């Protein structure tokens, strides 16, 4: 069977600046993967190429056995690729419920089916009590969850999460890790997460891909990566002291 | 047709095209400055041109000489710009859509004030330089030639300010990045004010200098708003001088050429349609992402 | 995942009170000709038609966030379409031909222009100025093609009859007769546009207005949605223009002028962009008031109107309907 997500030799140059170079990457359905790397390593660029927001210089992206490299952003979203942005992008002036509903249009018919799905999503993202509040009034962490909730309502099969725990308390971060594990284990959703928070990554226990200067420095489980000398050098003196 | 008549016709078009290019550049300059430097599309630009023409007419009626009338018109429109900027626009710089609607409201109010103050009758101003220059068998109206020259000189002067003086260079830095400009010691609020008022004064100057060529009525500036906008877009926003000149040349030049084969009205329509097509196919640098 | 509560449908107080208000307004309008006649009944259909024009913009601007300064271009095109159709000489069908032609022309032009521009990412102020240019172009074409349009002097349009097939023909020459044609058409367009704005399509338009990038990333081809919204708006505006031509029995190039295009924007801004009833009443009310006050003091009224417009932009983004809606919501909060 074809791989769920297979990326080969993906390269992106911004006017000579190498943001990604020859990145190979595969993911099975329901897999979780962390991407780490210092600032400017090319992590956001990498998932932007998967979601279609950045057009690669060269390389190929296959999703569910299909070459999606030339496909548009909305086309990929309809195929099941959901993207959460580094700064949360939600509909600020709409209520939480309206946000979720908008995301479910086209995936869930109006009426009981849609309302059931919305209820499910609100519960998963712990936003039930805020359903009729404008998204603007949510805390930063809740906005992150709302955005994830929208992707669930949108029936994404692959979630691309850019720093989902930024701005979250320790408790919220922990809950986010639990949510991600649930989504993968119970719903079979594949998830790629860009993260800096070392506790979160350990908590998650998922395999890690390290990007550095646009290239894959190494891939492996958390323990192997955190003990690797190259990786420690890249993060020299940073938060990677554990 | 003999070769000579063909040559004659082409030369005639070239002369007309040159004159119209500089007149359009003059009309568009205020809009280009305000749009290009502080990102405000001044929908009242057309009304400010009209106001400049009426101020000139009023001064001449009061017996002032033409040159002085032009100066008064520039100052008058500049003052209107200052009042408007201080009372309204400065509170909305970070909301482009609101400034668009506000300046449009201003357009309505200015147009009505003009009607109240000057009436709706068509006014004309006699050309200050009625004679024509004989050139290769053509008669080029002296006054229009003078306006073209003044327009070229103005472009040059603005170029000197922006590219040679340190204040001009800082203002251009402001376009790139507000914070950096603030760090360079630029008073951002004051600079915005100066730019907006300068744009108003340029509109006033355009109206004043064009007034002897136009039949002045309270809506005469409307068409210049759209024309100037297309000049700025086609030329490229932010390319203050080159862009304005290139845009004027393209818009004015095609207007002249189409005008030679059909009525001016049809030519105008074709030029607008072409400008829309150009606008669509030149999205890079033209459309700022939100 | 099984024992979660479904979300109850959102309580929409403002929508329900808008429905109530709409019923009252339309009931009063329906009864009016029974109580009075004369000038009011003669002129009201024209204001209703302006209200329809305002709704065409209200849907576009208020819901999709696309401001068009070119609604007058479509309106004028519709009136010319009616005028030309009445000259076509198909007898009883001429009026219908005019209405149909207006819908086709309005939708077709808006679709072409909309797709051409939206697919390239043209938006905001650029779209505003292009639509402004559009109305100038329509006006100039109307002026220059005088053999077809009558040029500056305009064109007289015989009023259409309502041909009902075997039931015969109803003359619309009487004020009450055309009133009772225009009113139900207005109600139908209001109801249709409201349904549209509350449908999934309408919700996606709101998404585009609020955050186009997010809407795109959720899988909606936003340029198509915008194109369709503009197409519907153009069709409605053009249809309204055809009705206007039939009612006024006259069309001239000033119908496509910048001034008239602007007036539509003012109606909608004052009435309230995010309420179709607000837009309708804005068109109806401001046009009626303009007509009345124009008689008293034309220039000063226009000046005041400009002032109101600026005030609305600064202070009441939602227009009158928005302000009322907030008032109702506050009351409900106090009671609830
Ligand atoms: N649109 C763009 N144009 C030009 N350069 C870009 C663009 N987007 C990213 N870059 C550059 O590409 C490189 C990689 O950026 P990217 O945002 O992918 O890094 P990142 O790993 O996500 O960093 P961070 O941890 O800070 O979010 C950086 O040097 C960045 O400046
Ligand atoms: Mg990043």
PDB file of N, CA, C and O in Angstrom, chain B residues 226-277:
ATOM      1  N   UNK B 226      -9.822  58.410 -10.850  1.00  0.00           N
ATOM      2  CA  UNK B 226      -9.644  57.073 -11.405  1.00  0.00           C
ATOM      3  C   UNK B 226      -8.410  57.029 -12.300  1.00  0.00           C
ATOM      4  O   UNK B 226      -7.599  56.104 -12.241  1.00  0.00           O
ATOM      5  N   UNK B 227      -8.260  58.053 -13.122  1.00  0.00           N
ATOM      6  CA  UNK B 227      -7.084  58.116 -13.993  1.00  0.00           C
ATOM      7  C   UNK B 227      -5.799  58.073 -13.175  1.00  0.00           C
ATOM      8  O   UNK B 227      -4.882  57.302 -13.474  1.00  0.00           O
ATOM      9  N   UNK B 228      -5.746  58.897 -12.136  1.00  0.00           N
ATOM     10  CA  UNK B 228      -4.527  58.966 -11.330  1.00  0.00           C
ATOM     11  C   UNK B 228      -4.266  57.626 -10.655  1.00  0.00           C
ATOM     12  O   UNK B 228      -3.132  57.178 -10.552  1.00  0.00           O
ATOM     13  N   UNK B 229      -5.343  57.010 -10.203  1.00  0.00           N
ATOM     14  CA  UNK B 229      -5.187  55.712  -9.558  1.00  0.00           C
ATOM     15  C   UNK B 229      -4.564  54.713 -10.531  1.00  0.00           C
ATOM     16  O   UNK B 229      -3.612  54.008 -10.195  1.00  0.00           O
ATOM     17  N   UNK B 230      -5.074  54.692 -11.749  1.00  0.00           N
ATOM     18  CA  UNK B 230      -4.527  53.753 -12.730  1.00  0.00           C
ATOM     19  C   UNK B 230      -3.076  54.107 -13.086  1.00  0.00           C
ATOM     20  O   UNK B 230      -2.250  53.223 -13.276  1.00  0.00           O
ATOM     21  N   UNK B 231      -2.803  55.398 -13.149  1.00  0.00           N
ATOM     22  CA  UNK B 231      -1.422  55.808 -13.407  1.00  0.00           C
ATOM     23  C   UNK B 231      -0.498  55.221 -12.341  1.00  0.00           C
ATOM     24  O   UNK B 231       0.537  54.636 -12.641  1.00  0.00           O
ATOM     25  N   UNK B 232      -0.919  55.356 -11.081  1.00  0.00           N
ATOM     26  CA  UNK B 232      -0.082  54.903  -9.974  1.00  0.00           C
ATOM     27  C   UNK B 232       0.075  53.380 -10.003  1.00  0.00           C
ATOM     28  O   UNK B 232       1.167  52.852  -9.830  1.00  0.00           O
ATOM     29  N   UNK B 233      -1.015  52.674 -10.244  1.00  0.00           N
ATOM     30  CA  UNK B 233      -0.974  51.211 -10.219  1.00  0.00           C
ATOM     31  C   UNK B 233      -0.189  50.660 -11.394  1.00  0.00           C
ATOM     32  O   UNK B 233       0.662  49.782 -11.252  1.00  0.00           O
ATOM     33  N   UNK B 234      -0.495  51.178 -12.569  1.00  0.00           N
ATOM     34  CA  UNK B 234       0.177  50.671 -13.765  1.00  0.00           C
ATOM     35  C   UNK B 234       1.672  50.937 -13.664  1.00  0.00           C
ATOM     36  O   UNK B 234       2.496  50.095 -14.004  1.00  0.00           O
ATOM     37  N   UNK B 235       2.012  52.106 -13.136  1.00  0.00           N
ATOM     38  CA  UNK B 235       3.425  52.438 -12.997  1.00  0.00           C
ATOM     39  C   UNK B 235       4.098  51.651 -11.897  1.00  0.00           C
ATOM     40  O   UNK B 235       5.280  51.352 -11.974  1.00  0.00           O
ATOM     41  N   UNK B 236       3.353  51.314 -10.871  1.00  0.00           N
ATOM     42  CA  UNK B 236       3.948  50.598  -9.743  1.00  0.00           C
ATOM     43  C   UNK B 236       4.008  51.483  -8.512  1.00  0.00           C
ATOM     44  O   UNK B 236       4.656  52.527  -8.520  1.00  0.00           O
ATOM     45  N   UNK B 237       3.303  51.040  -7.459  1.00  0.00           N
ATOM     46  CA  UNK B 237       3.277  51.827  -6.230  1.00  0.00           C
ATOM     47  C   UNK B 237       4.659  51.843  -5.619  1.00  0.00           C
ATOM     48  O   UNK B 237       5.365  50.861  -5.632  1.00  0.00           O
ATOM     49  N   UNK B 238       5.018  52.983  -5.068  1.00  0.00           N
ATOM     50  CA  UNK B 238       6.303  53.046  -4.404  1.00  0.00           C
ATOM     51  C   UNK B 238       7.418  53.459  -5.351  1.00  0.00           C
ATOM     52  O   UNK B 238       8.415  54.004  -4.931  1.00  0.00           O
ATOM     53  N   UNK B 239       7.215  53.203  -6.660  1.00  0.00           N
ATOM     54  CA  UNK B 239       8.169  53.752  -7.633  1.00  0.00           C
ATOM     55  C   UNK B 239       7.712  55.189  -7.888  1.00  0.00           C
ATOM     56  O   UNK B 239       7.122  55.459  -8.925  1.00  0.00           O
ATOM     57  N   UNK B 240       7.936  56.036  -6.902  1.00  0.00           N
ATOM     58  CA  UNK B 240       7.272  57.325  -6.935  1.00  0.00           C
ATOM     59  C   UNK B 240       7.418  58.065  -8.249  1.00  0.00           C
ATOM     60  O   UNK B 240       6.428  58.420  -8.892  1.00  0.00           O
ATOM     61  N   UNK B 241       8.642  58.250  -8.685  1.00  0.00           N
ATOM     62  CA  UNK B 241       8.849  59.104  -9.852  1.00  0.00           C
ATOM     63  C   UNK B 241       8.767  58.313 -11.140  1.00  0.00           C
ATOM     64  O   UNK B 241       7.952  58.599 -12.015  1.00  0.00           O
ATOM     65  N   UNK B 242       9.597  57.269 -11.223  1.00  0.00           N
ATOM     66  CA  UNK B 242       9.594  56.449 -12.430  1.00  0.00           C
ATOM     67  C   UNK B 242       8.209  55.884 -12.683  1.00  0.00           C
ATOM     68  O   UNK B 242       7.718  55.874 -13.806  1.00  0.00           O
ATOM     69  N   UNK B 243       7.584  55.423 -11.610  1.00  0.00           N
ATOM     70  CA  UNK B 243       6.270  54.810 -11.738  1.00  0.00           C
ATOM     71  C   UNK B 243       5.229  55.795 -12.226  1.00  0.00           C
ATOM     72  O   UNK B 243       4.467  55.504 -13.156  1.00  0.00           O
ATOM     73  N   UNK B 244       5.221  56.966 -11.615  1.00  0.00           N
ATOM     74  CA  UNK B 244       4.238  57.965 -12.021  1.00  0.00           C
ATOM     75  C   UNK B 244       4.446  58.354 -13.479  1.00  0.00           C
ATOM     76  O   UNK B 244       3.492  58.472 -14.253  1.00  0.00           O
ATOM     77  N   UNK B 245       5.710  58.524 -13.835  1.00  0.00           N
ATOM     78  CA  UNK B 245       6.007  58.936 -15.205  1.00  0.00           C
ATOM     79  C   UNK B 245       5.648  57.826 -16.194  1.00  0.00           C
ATOM     80  O   UNK B 245       4.977  58.062 -17.212  1.00  0.00           O
ATOM     81  N   UNK B 246       6.049  56.603 -15.862  1.00  0.00           N
ATOM     82  CA  UNK B 246       5.759  55.483 -16.764  1.00  0.00           C
ATOM     83  C   UNK B 246       4.254  55.268 -16.880  1.00  0.00           C
ATOM     84  O   UNK B 246       3.710  55.073 -17.968  1.00  0.00           O
ATOM     85  N   UNK B 247       3.567  55.309 -15.736  1.00  0.00           N
ATOM     86  CA  UNK B 247       2.118  55.133 -15.744  1.00  0.00           C
ATOM     87  C   UNK B 247       1.435  56.215 -16.558  1.00  0.00           C
ATOM     88  O   UNK B 247       0.542  55.935 -17.367  1.00  0.00           O
ATOM     89  N   UNK B 248       1.863  57.455 -16.377  1.00  0.00           N
ATOM     90  CA  UNK B 248       1.264  58.562 -17.129  1.00  0.00           C
ATOM     91  C   UNK B 248       1.504  58.381 -18.611  1.00  0.00           C
ATOM     92  O   UNK B 248       0.630  58.637 -19.447  1.00  0.00           O
ATOM     93  N   UNK B 249       2.714  57.909 -18.914  1.00  0.00           N
ATOM     94  CA  UNK B 249       3.051  57.713 -20.323  1.00  0.00           C
ATOM     95  C   UNK B 249       2.158  56.627 -20.931  1.00  0.00           C
ATOM     96  O   UNK B 249       1.608  56.803 -22.028  1.00  0.00           O
ATOM     97  N   UNK B 250       1.975  55.537 -20.198  1.00  0.00           N
ATOM     98  CA  UNK B 250       1.159  54.445 -20.733  1.00  0.00           C
ATOM     99  C   UNK B 250      -0.312  54.855 -20.844  1.00  0.00           C
ATOM    100  O   UNK B 250      -0.955  54.656 -21.879  1.00  0.00           O
ATOM    101  N   UNK B 251      -0.830  55.432 -19.764  1.00  0.00           N
ATOM    102  CA  UNK B 251      -2.245  55.821 -19.769  1.00  0.00           C
ATOM    103  C   UNK B 251      -2.475  56.978 -20.750  1.00  0.00           C
ATOM    104  O   UNK B 251      -3.364  56.925 -21.603  1.00  0.00           O
ATOM    105  N   UNK B 252      -1.648  58.006 -20.632  1.00  0.00           N
ATOM    106  CA  UNK B 252      -1.808  59.171 -21.503  1.00  0.00           C
ATOM    107  C   UNK B 252      -1.521  58.827 -22.951  1.00  0.00           C
ATOM    108  O   UNK B 252      -2.233  59.241 -23.867  1.00  0.00           O
ATOM    109  N   UNK B 253      -0.463  58.041 -23.159  1.00  0.00           N
ATOM    110  CA  UNK B 253      -0.082  57.683 -24.517  1.00  0.00           C
ATOM    111  C   UNK B 253      -1.166  56.876 -25.209  1.00  0.00           C
ATOM    112  O   UNK B 253      -1.546  57.173 -26.354  1.00  0.00           O
ATOM    113  N   UNK B 254      -1.696  55.869 -24.506  1.00  0.00           N
ATOM    114  CA  UNK B 254      -2.725  55.070 -25.168  1.00  0.00           C
ATOM    115  C   UNK B 254      -3.998  55.889 -25.376  1.00  0.00           C
ATOM    116  O   UNK B 254      -4.693  55.735 -26.378  1.00  0.00           O
ATOM    117  N   UNK B 255      -4.251  56.776 -24.435  1.00  0.00           N
ATOM    118  CA  UNK B 255      -5.401  57.687 -24.619  1.00  0.00           C
ATOM    119  C   UNK B 255      -5.229  58.493 -25.912  1.00  0.00           C
ATOM    120  O   UNK B 255      -6.168  58.646 -26.696  1.00  0.00           O
ATOM    121  N   UNK B 256      -4.028  58.996 -26.138  1.00  0.00           N
ATOM    122  CA  UNK B 256      -3.776  59.788 -27.335  1.00  0.00           C
ATOM    123  C   UNK B 256      -3.950  58.956 -28.595  1.00  0.00           C
ATOM    124  O   UNK B 256      -4.590  59.375 -29.565  1.00  0.00           O
ATOM    125  N   UNK B 257      -3.378  57.736 -28.551  1.00  0.00           N
ATOM    126  CA  UNK B 257      -3.429  56.898 -29.750  1.00  0.00           C
ATOM    127  C   UNK B 257      -4.858  56.477 -30.073  1.00  0.00           C
ATOM    128  O   UNK B 257      -5.329  56.615 -31.200  1.00  0.00           O
ATOM    129  N   UNK B 258      -5.570  55.987 -29.042  1.00  0.00           N
ATOM    130  CA  UNK B 258      -6.960  55.582 -29.300  1.00  0.00           C
ATOM    131  C   UNK B 258      -7.811  56.790 -29.677  1.00  0.00           C
ATOM    132  O   UNK B 258      -8.722  56.685 -30.497  1.00  0.00           O
ATOM    133  N   UNK B 259      -7.479  57.920 -29.062  1.00  0.00           N
ATOM    134  CA  UNK B 259      -8.224  59.139 -29.369  1.00  0.00           C
ATOM    135  C   UNK B 259      -8.085  59.539 -30.825  1.00  0.00           C
ATOM    136  O   UNK B 259      -8.952  60.194 -31.404  1.00  0.00           O
ATOM    137  N   UNK B 260      -6.966  59.144 -31.449  1.00  0.00           N
ATOM    138  CA  UNK B 260      -6.747  59.497 -32.852  1.00  0.00           C
ATOM    139  C   UNK B 260      -7.683  58.709 -33.769  1.00  0.00           C
ATOM    140  O   UNK B 260      -7.984  59.132 -34.877  1.00  0.00           O
ATOM    141  N   UNK B 261      -8.141  57.544 -33.292  1.00  0.00           N
ATOM    142  CA  UNK B 261      -8.982  56.699 -34.157  1.00  0.00           C
ATOM    143  C   UNK B 261     -10.450  56.724 -33.752  1.00  0.00           C
ATOM    144  O   UNK B 261     -11.295  56.230 -34.479  1.00  0.00           O
ATOM    145  N   UNK B 262     -10.741  57.227 -32.569  1.00  0.00           N
ATOM    146  CA  UNK B 262     -12.142  57.246 -32.145  1.00  0.00           C
ATOM    147  C   UNK B 262     -12.348  58.488 -31.297  1.00  0.00           C
ATOM    148  O   UNK B 262     -11.462  59.312 -31.150  1.00  0.00           O
ATOM    149  N   UNK B 263     -13.538  58.591 -30.706  1.00  0.00           N
ATOM    150  CA  UNK B 263     -13.796  59.766 -29.880  1.00  0.00           C
ATOM    151  C   UNK B 263     -12.999  59.658 -28.582  1.00  0.00           C
ATOM    152  O   UNK B 263     -12.575  58.575 -28.184  1.00  0.00           O
ATOM    153  N   UNK B 264     -12.815  60.792 -27.929  1.00  0.00           N
ATOM    154  CA  UNK B 264     -12.090  60.800 -26.654  1.00  0.00           C
ATOM    155  C   UNK B 264     -12.804  59.938 -25.623  1.00  0.00           C
ATOM    156  O   UNK B 264     -12.176  59.286 -24.791  1.00  0.00           O
ATOM    157  N   UNK B 265     -14.130  59.939 -25.671  1.00  0.00           N
ATOM    158  CA  UNK B 265     -14.913  59.187 -24.695  1.00  0.00           C
ATOM    159  C   UNK B 265     -14.628  57.690 -24.835  1.00  0.00           C
ATOM    160  O   UNK B 265     -14.364  56.991 -23.857  1.00  0.00           O
ATOM    161  N   UNK B 266     -14.660  57.214 -26.079  1.00  0.00           N
ATOM    162  CA  UNK B 266     -14.373  55.802 -26.324  1.00  0.00           C
ATOM    163  C   UNK B 266     -12.936  55.491 -25.920  1.00  0.00           C
ATOM    164  O   UNK B 266     -12.661  54.468 -25.288  1.00  0.00           O
ATOM    165  N   UNK B 267     -12.025  56.399 -26.285  1.00  0.00           N
ATOM    166  CA  UNK B 267     -10.620  56.180 -25.955  1.00  0.00           C
ATOM    167  C   UNK B 267     -10.461  56.020 -24.451  1.00  0.00           C
ATOM    168  O   UNK B 267      -9.772  55.114 -23.978  1.00  0.00           O
ATOM    169  N   UNK B 268     -11.130  56.875 -23.684  1.00  0.00           N
ATOM    170  CA  UNK B 268     -11.050  56.809 -22.237  1.00  0.00           C
ATOM    171  C   UNK B 268     -11.530  55.443 -21.735  1.00  0.00           C
ATOM    172  O   UNK B 268     -10.916  54.825 -20.865  1.00  0.00           O
ATOM    173  N   UNK B 269     -12.628  54.983 -22.324  1.00  0.00           N
ATOM    174  CA  UNK B 269     -13.192  53.698 -21.902  1.00  0.00           C
ATOM    175  C   UNK B 269     -12.220  52.559 -22.193  1.00  0.00           C
ATOM    176  O   UNK B 269     -11.980  51.696 -21.355  1.00  0.00           O
ATOM    177  N   UNK B 270     -11.635  52.596 -23.393  1.00  0.00           N
ATOM    178  CA  UNK B 270     -10.678  51.545 -23.752  1.00  0.00           C
ATOM    179  C   UNK B 270      -9.477  51.575 -22.801  1.00  0.00           C
ATOM    180  O   UNK B 270      -9.000  50.537 -22.339  1.00  0.00           O
ATOM    181  N   UNK B 271      -9.004  52.778 -22.512  1.00  0.00           N
ATOM    182  CA  UNK B 271      -7.826  52.891 -21.644  1.00  0.00           C
ATOM    183  C   UNK B 271      -8.124  52.347 -20.254  1.00  0.00           C
ATOM    184  O   UNK B 271      -7.314  51.620 -19.666  1.00  0.00           O
ATOM    185  N   UNK B 272      -9.309  52.652 -19.726  1.00  0.00           N
ATOM    186  CA  UNK B 272      -9.679  52.108 -18.421  1.00  0.00           C
ATOM    187  C   UNK B 272      -9.709  50.583 -18.472  1.00  0.00           C
ATOM    188  O   UNK B 272      -9.208  49.903 -17.576  1.00  0.00           O
ATOM    189  N   UNK B 273     -10.309  50.065 -19.541  1.00  0.00           N
ATOM    190  CA  UNK B 273     -10.404  48.603 -19.655  1.00  0.00           C
ATOM    191  C   UNK B 273      -9.004  47.994 -19.697  1.00  0.00           C
ATOM    192  O   UNK B 273      -8.712  47.007 -19.016  1.00  0.00           O
ATOM    193  N   UNK B 274      -8.119  48.607 -20.482  1.00  0.00           N
ATOM    194  CA  UNK B 274      -6.745  48.099 -20.567  1.00  0.00           C
ATOM    195  C   UNK B 274      -6.047  48.171 -19.215  1.00  0.00           C
ATOM    196  O   UNK B 274      -5.334  47.250 -18.812  1.00  0.00           O
ATOM    197  N   UNK B 275      -6.286  49.291 -18.516  1.00  0.00           N
ATOM    198  CA  UNK B 275      -5.633  49.456 -17.218  1.00  0.00           C
ATOM    199  C   UNK B 275      -6.082  48.369 -16.254  1.00  0.00           C
ATOM    200  O   UNK B 275      -5.289  47.844 -15.468  1.00  0.00           O
ATOM    201  N   UNK B 276      -7.372  48.005 -16.334  1.00  0.00           N
ATOM    202  CA  UNK B 276      -7.881  46.942 -15.454  1.00  0.00           C
ATOM    203  C   UNK B 276      -7.185  45.626 -15.783  1.00  0.00           C
ATOM    204  O   UNK B 276      -6.801  44.864 -14.892  1.00  0.00           O
ATOM    205  N   UNK B 277      -6.995  45.374 -17.066  1.00  0.00           N
ATOM    206  CA  UNK B 277      -6.320  44.139 -17.477  1.00  0.00           C
ATOM    207  C   UNK B 277      -4.878  44.129 -16.958  1.00  0.00           C
ATOM    208  O   UNK B 277      -4.405  43.131 -16.396  1.00  0.00           O
TER     209      UNK B 277
END
